[in-house]
Coordinates of C-alpha atoms in Angstrom, one line a residue:
H289 CA 22.3 -3.1 13.5
A290 CA 22.9 -5.7 16.3
A291 CA 21.3 -8.6 14.5
L292 CA 23.8 -8.4 11.7
K293 CA 26.6 -8.7 14.4
G294 CA 25.2 -11.8 15.6
Q295 CA 22.9 -10.6 18.3
V296 CA 19.0 -10.7 18.5
A297 CA 17.6 -7.3 17.8
P298 CA 14.5 -6.4 20.0
Q299 CA 11.1 -6.8 18.5
R300 CA 8.4 -4.1 18.6
T301 CA 5.6 -5.6 20.7
T302 CA 3.3 -2.5 20.8
A303 CA 2.0 -0.5 17.8
Q304 CA 1.9 3.3 18.1
G305 CA -1.3 4.8 16.7
S306 CA 0.5 8.1 15.5
M307 CA 3.6 9.3 14.3
D308 CA 6.2 11.5 16.0
I309 CA 8.0 14.4 14.3
W310 CA 10.7 12.2 13.0
D311 CA 8.4 9.7 11.5
H312 CA 6.6 12.5 9.6
V313 CA 9.9 13.7 8.3
G314 CA 10.5 10.0 7.1
S315 CA 7.2 10.1 5.6
F316 CA 7.8 13.4 3.7
L317 CA 11.2 11.7 2.3
A318 CA 9.4 8.7 1.3
A319 CA 6.7 10.8 -0.7
T320 CA 9.6 12.8 -2.3
R321 CA 11.0 9.6 -3.5
S322 CA 7.7 8.7 -5.0
F323 CA 7.4 12.0 -6.6
L324 CA 11.1 11.9 -8.0
L325 CA 10.4 8.5 -9.5
A326 CA 7.1 10.0 -11.2
L327 CA 9.7 12.8 -12.8
F328 CA 11.9 9.9 -13.8
C329 CA 9.1 8.1 -15.6
I330 CA 7.8 11.2 -17.1
F331 CA 11.1 13.1 -18.4
I332 CA 13.4 9.9 -18.7
L333 CA 11.5 6.9 -19.8
H334 CA 8.8 8.8 -21.8
G335 CA 11.0 11.6 -22.8
G336 CA 9.0 14.7 -21.2
D337 CA 6.8 16.0 -24.0
D338 CA 6.0 12.3 -25.2
Y339 CA 4.3 11.4 -21.8
P340 CA 0.8 10.8 -22.9
A341 CA -0.7 13.4 -20.5
F342 CA 0.8 16.1 -22.3
G343 CA -1.1 15.3 -25.7
S344 CA -1.2 11.9 -27.1
A345 CA -3.6 10.8 -24.7
K346 CA -6.5 12.8 -25.9
E347 CA -7.5 10.0 -28.2
M348 CA -7.7 6.5 -26.3
K349 CA -5.2 4.5 -28.6
L350 CA -3.5 1.4 -27.6
S351 CA -0.1 2.9 -28.8
W352 CA 0.3 5.1 -25.9
M353 CA -1.5 2.9 -23.4
W354 CA 0.7 -0.3 -23.8
P355 CA 4.1 1.2 -22.6
I356 CA 2.3 2.5 -19.5
V357 CA 1.2 -0.9 -18.8
C358 CA 4.5 -2.7 -19.4
R359 CA 6.6 -0.1 -17.4
N360 CA 4.3 -0.7 -14.3
V361 CA 4.3 -4.5 -14.7
L362 CA 8.0 -4.8 -15.1
S363 CA 8.4 -2.3 -12.0
T364 CA 6.2 -4.4 -9.8
I365 CA 8.2 -7.7 -10.7
C366 CA 11.7 -6.0 -10.3
I367 CA 11.0 -4.3 -7.1
C368 CA 8.8 -6.9 -5.2
G369 CA 10.9 -9.7 -6.6
F370 CA 14.1 -8.2 -5.6
W371 CA 12.8 -7.4 -1.9
D372 CA 11.3 -10.7 -1.3
W373 CA 14.4 -12.4 -2.6
F374 CA 16.7 -10.4 -0.5
L375 CA 14.6 -10.8 2.8
Y376 CA 13.5 -14.4 2.3
F377 CA 16.0 -16.2 0.0
S378 CA 19.2 -14.4 -0.2
P379 CA 22.4 -15.2 1.6
W380 CA 21.7 -12.6 4.2
S381 CA 18.1 -13.8 5.0
G382 CA 19.1 -15.7 7.9
K383 CA 20.8 -12.6 9.6
L384 CA 17.7 -10.6 9.1
A385 CA 15.5 -13.2 10.6
P386 CA 15.4 -11.6 14.0
Y387 CA 13.9 -8.5 12.5
K388 CA 10.7 -10.4 11.2
F389 CA 7.5 -9.6 13.0
N390 CA 6.1 -13.3 12.6
P391 CA 9.0 -15.8 13.2
R392 CA 7.0 -18.2 10.9
Y393 CA 7.7 -17.9 7.2
P394 CA 5.4 -17.7 4.4
T395 CA 5.4 -20.6 1.8
S396 CA 6.7 -20.2 -1.7
R397 CA 3.2 -20.9 -2.9
Q398 CA 1.9 -17.8 -1.3
I399 CA 4.6 -15.8 -2.6
L400 CA 4.0 -17.0 -6.3
H401 CA 0.2 -16.4 -5.7
D402 CA 0.6 -13.0 -4.3
A403 CA 3.1 -11.9 -7.3
V404 CA 0.4 -13.1 -9.8
V405 CA -2.4 -11.3 -8.3
T406 CA -0.2 -8.0 -7.6
V407 CA 0.8 -7.9 -11.2
Q408 CA -2.9 -8.0 -12.0
A409 CA -3.4 -5.1 -9.4
S410 CA -0.7 -3.1 -11.1
V411 CA -2.6 -3.5 -14.4
C412 CA -5.3 -1.9 -12.7
G413 CA -3.2 0.9 -11.5
S414 CA -2.1 1.3 -15.0
V415 CA -5.7 1.9 -16.1
V416 CA -6.1 4.6 -13.5
E417 CA -3.0 6.2 -14.8
I418 CA -4.2 5.7 -18.6
L419 CA -7.6 7.4 -17.3
I420 CA -5.8 10.5 -15.8
C421 CA -3.5 10.8 -18.8
H422 CA -6.7 11.1 -21.0
L423 CA -8.3 13.5 -18.5
Y424 CA -5.2 15.8 -18.8
A425 CA -4.7 15.4 -22.6
A426 CA -8.4 16.1 -23.4
G427 CA -8.4 19.0 -21.2
Y428 CA -11.1 17.7 -18.6
V429 CA -9.1 18.7 -15.6
P430 CA -6.8 21.9 -15.2
S431 CA -3.1 21.6 -15.1
I432 CA 0.0 23.5 -15.0
V433 CA 2.4 23.0 -18.1
A434 CA 5.7 23.2 -16.3
I435 CA 6.7 22.6 -12.4
S436 CA 8.4 26.0 -12.6
D437 CA 5.1 27.6 -13.2
S438 CA 4.2 26.7 -9.8
P439 CA 7.0 25.2 -7.8
V440 CA 6.1 25.8 -4.3
V441 CA 2.5 24.5 -4.5
T442 CA 3.7 21.5 -6.5
C443 CA 6.5 20.7 -3.9
L444 CA 3.9 20.8 -1.1
W445 CA 1.6 18.5 -3.1
A446 CA 4.5 16.2 -3.4
V447 CA 6.1 16.0 0.0
T448 CA 2.6 15.3 1.4
I449 CA 1.4 12.6 -0.9
T450 CA 1.1 10.1 1.7
H451 CA -0.5 12.1 4.1
W452 CA -3.3 13.3 1.8
R453 CA -4.1 9.9 0.2
I454 CA -4.3 8.1 3.5
P455 CA -7.7 9.2 4.5
H456 CA -9.0 7.8 1.2
F457 CA -7.3 4.5 2.0
W458 CA -8.9 4.5 5.4
L459 CA -12.2 5.0 4.0
I460 CA -12.3 2.3 1.3
H461 CA -10.6 -0.1 3.6
R462 CA -12.8 0.4 6.5
A463 CA -15.5 0.0 4.3
M464 CA -14.4 -3.4 3.0
H465 CA -14.2 -5.0 6.5
P466 CA -17.3 -6.0 8.4
W467 CA -19.0 -2.9 10.0
K468 CA -20.2 -4.8 13.1
T469 CA -23.4 -3.2 13.2
D470 CA -27.1 -4.3 13.3
T471 CA -28.3 -0.7 12.4
V472 CA -27.8 -1.0 8.7
P473 CA -27.1 -4.0 6.5
D474 CA -23.6 -5.0 6.9
V475 CA -22.2 -4.3 3.4
G476 CA -18.5 -4.6 4.8
R477 CA -19.0 -8.0 5.6
F478 CA -20.2 -8.8 2.2
L479 CA -17.2 -6.8 0.5
Y480 CA -14.8 -8.5 2.8
R481 CA -15.9 -12.0 1.9
H482 CA -16.0 -11.2 -1.9
V483 CA -13.4 -8.7 -2.4
H484 CA -11.0 -7.9 0.5
S485 CA -10.5 -11.4 1.9
L486 CA -8.2 -12.0 -1.2
H487 CA -5.8 -9.5 0.3
H488 CA -6.0 -11.1 3.8
K489 CA -5.3 -14.6 2.7
S490 CA -1.7 -13.5 3.4
H491 CA -1.9 -12.9 7.1
N492 CA 2.0 -13.6 7.1
P493 CA 2.7 -11.0 4.3
T494 CA 5.6 -10.3 2.0
A495 CA 6.4 -7.5 -0.4
F496 CA 4.4 -9.3 -3.1
S497 CA 1.3 -9.2 -0.4
G498 CA 1.3 -5.4 -0.5
T499 CA -1.2 -5.1 -3.4
N500 CA -2.3 -8.5 -3.5
M501 CA -5.9 -7.3 -4.1
H502 CA -9.0 -8.1 -6.2
P503 CA -9.5 -5.9 -9.1
V504 CA -12.1 -4.0 -7.5
E505 CA -10.2 -3.2 -4.4
A506 CA -6.9 -2.5 -6.6
S507 CA -8.7 0.0 -8.8
A508 CA -10.2 1.8 -5.7
Y509 CA -6.7 1.9 -3.9
Y510 CA -5.0 3.4 -6.9
S511 CA -7.9 5.9 -7.4
A512 CA -6.4 7.9 -4.7
A513 CA -4.5 9.6 -7.4
L514 CA -7.7 11.2 -8.6
I515 CA -8.0 13.3 -5.3
C516 CA -5.5 15.9 -6.6
L517 CA -6.8 16.4 -9.9
P518 CA -9.3 19.3 -9.6
F519 CA -6.5 21.7 -8.1
G520 CA -4.7 22.0 -11.2
V521 CA -1.3 19.9 -10.3
H522 CA 1.3 18.9 -12.7
P523 CA 0.7 15.3 -13.9
A524 CA 3.8 14.1 -11.9
V525 CA 1.6 14.5 -8.8
P526 CA -1.1 11.9 -9.5
L527 CA 1.6 9.8 -11.0
G528 CA 3.8 10.0 -7.8
C529 CA 0.6 9.1 -5.9
I530 CA 0.1 5.9 -8.0
I531 CA 3.8 5.2 -7.4
D532 CA 3.5 5.9 -3.5
C533 CA 0.5 3.7 -3.3
A534 CA 2.6 1.0 -4.9
V535 CA 5.9 1.2 -3.4
G536 CA 4.4 2.3 0.2
A537 CA 2.2 -1.0 0.2
W538 CA 5.0 -3.3 -0.9
L539 CA 7.8 -2.1 1.5
G540 CA 5.1 -1.8 4.2
H541 CA 3.9 -5.6 3.9
D542 CA 7.5 -7.0 3.7
G543 CA 7.0 -8.4 7.3
F544 CA 10.2 -7.1 8.6
Q545 CA 10.9 -4.4 11.1
W546 CA 14.3 -3.6 9.2
P547 CA 15.8 -3.0 6.8
G548 CA 12.5 -2.3 5.1
S549 CA 9.6 -0.1 6.3
G550 CA 7.4 -3.0 7.6
D551 CA 5.0 -1.4 9.9
Y552 CA 3.8 -3.2 13.2
F553 CA 0.7 -1.1 13.2
H554 CA -0.4 -2.7 9.7
Y555 CA 1.1 -6.0 10.6
L556 CA -1.3 -6.3 13.6
H557 CA -4.1 -5.6 11.0
H558 CA -2.9 -8.5 8.9
A559 CA -2.5 -10.8 11.8
H560 CA -5.9 -9.9 13.6
F561 CA -7.9 -8.2 11.0
D562 CA -10.4 -6.1 12.9
C563 CA -8.1 -3.0 13.8
N564 CA -5.7 -0.6 12.4
Y565 CA -7.6 0.2 9.1
G566 CA -5.5 3.2 8.2
A567 CA -1.9 4.3 8.8
R568 CA -0.2 6.5 11.3
H569 CA 0.4 9.3 9.2
V570 CA -3.2 10.6 9.8
P571 CA -4.5 8.9 13.1
I572 CA -8.0 8.1 12.0
D573 CA -8.0 4.9 14.0
L574 CA -7.1 6.7 17.0
W575 CA -9.9 9.1 16.3
F576 CA -12.5 6.5 15.6
G577 CA -11.7 4.1 18.4
T578 CA -10.3 1.2 16.1
F579 CA -6.7 1.5 17.0
A580 CA -5.1 -1.6 18.9
G581 CA -1.5 -1.6 19.8
T582 CA -1.3 -5.3 20.7
K583 CA -3.1 -8.4 20.1
D584 CA -5.0 -8.3 23.4
E585 CA -6.5 -4.8 22.5
V586 CA -8.3 -6.3 19.4
S587 CA -10.9 -8.2 21.2
R588 CA -11.4 -5.3 23.8
L589 CA -12.2 -3.0 21.0
W590 CA -15.3 -4.9 20.0
G591 CA -16.6 -6.2 23.6
R592 CA -18.6 -9.4 23.0
K593 CA -18.7 -9.1 19.1
P594 CA -16.6 -11.9 17.4
A595 CA -13.3 -10.2 16.3
G596 CA -9.8 -10.9 15.2
L597 CA -8.6 -14.3 13.6
D598 CA -11.0 -16.4 15.4
A599 CA -13.8 -14.6 13.8
N600 CA -12.3 -14.9 10.3
E601 CA -14.6 -16.9 8.0
T602 CA -12.4 -17.0 4.8
P603 CA -9.3 -19.1 3.7
L604 CA -5.7 -18.0 4.8
H605 CA -2.4 -19.0 3.4
A606 CA -0.7 -21.7 5.4
D607 CA 2.6 -20.8 7.0
K608 CA 5.9 -22.9 6.0
A609 CA 6.2 -25.9 8.2
D610 CA 8.9 -25.8 10.7

């Protein structure tokens, strides 16, 4: 990487609306990482049969719930904290600066704010996991006992986690932005002002901004893990989805083209609001005409209707002074 040799790395100035084959392969590998982390949690941290979904969660007791909450909160602090430290505060941060999408840096106050809210969001994700464990243990959803009972199907669910959760993400995300229509009441404008605007305060995001969400939005976001439950999958699949939602958002919001997985497609959404509501894995924004590859394309999407940063009516975090 040229920037680490004292040269300035070229910045991506145009987002792509869909993925090429290698991007999809990278996504399959990232989803596999999430699934392997789920297996680690179930079979190493919880000891396999002691994971609550296999029995103890049949009754709602604090004794099996609190380890889930503690595990998720500590993981959030360690992963996001390390990544933001590495990119923004470590001895290597200056050499990584050419890879930052926005040359301005967020304040420490923003990072602290986002850390507190993101920890709260991980508690919401824990509640979703607790619900899923109870549904499994109480027999409300079908399940295979061992991955070896259906290895091929389990692998297919695992490697495609990100792909099958993205339409759910697009739907709830688009619903929380202004609908820009006079045909029906603009519920999206209400939800944006009172729920989703908390996430958009960080228009210059870091890893801690990834799940910097109102409890309503965080719960809806992590509820993507419920999608697979009717299909009789192993509990590692929905847990892998929860992990993928978390880690994917944290790394995807880090603000850098490299060495993380910061995405210019979604960076444009944070910078200009009214575009790119989903992700490139399933190009719904291309299909519905809400994709923008550059700042100039955002205003053209909506014609004479107010759009972009100038149309935002809610507070934003200030960037660090030069």
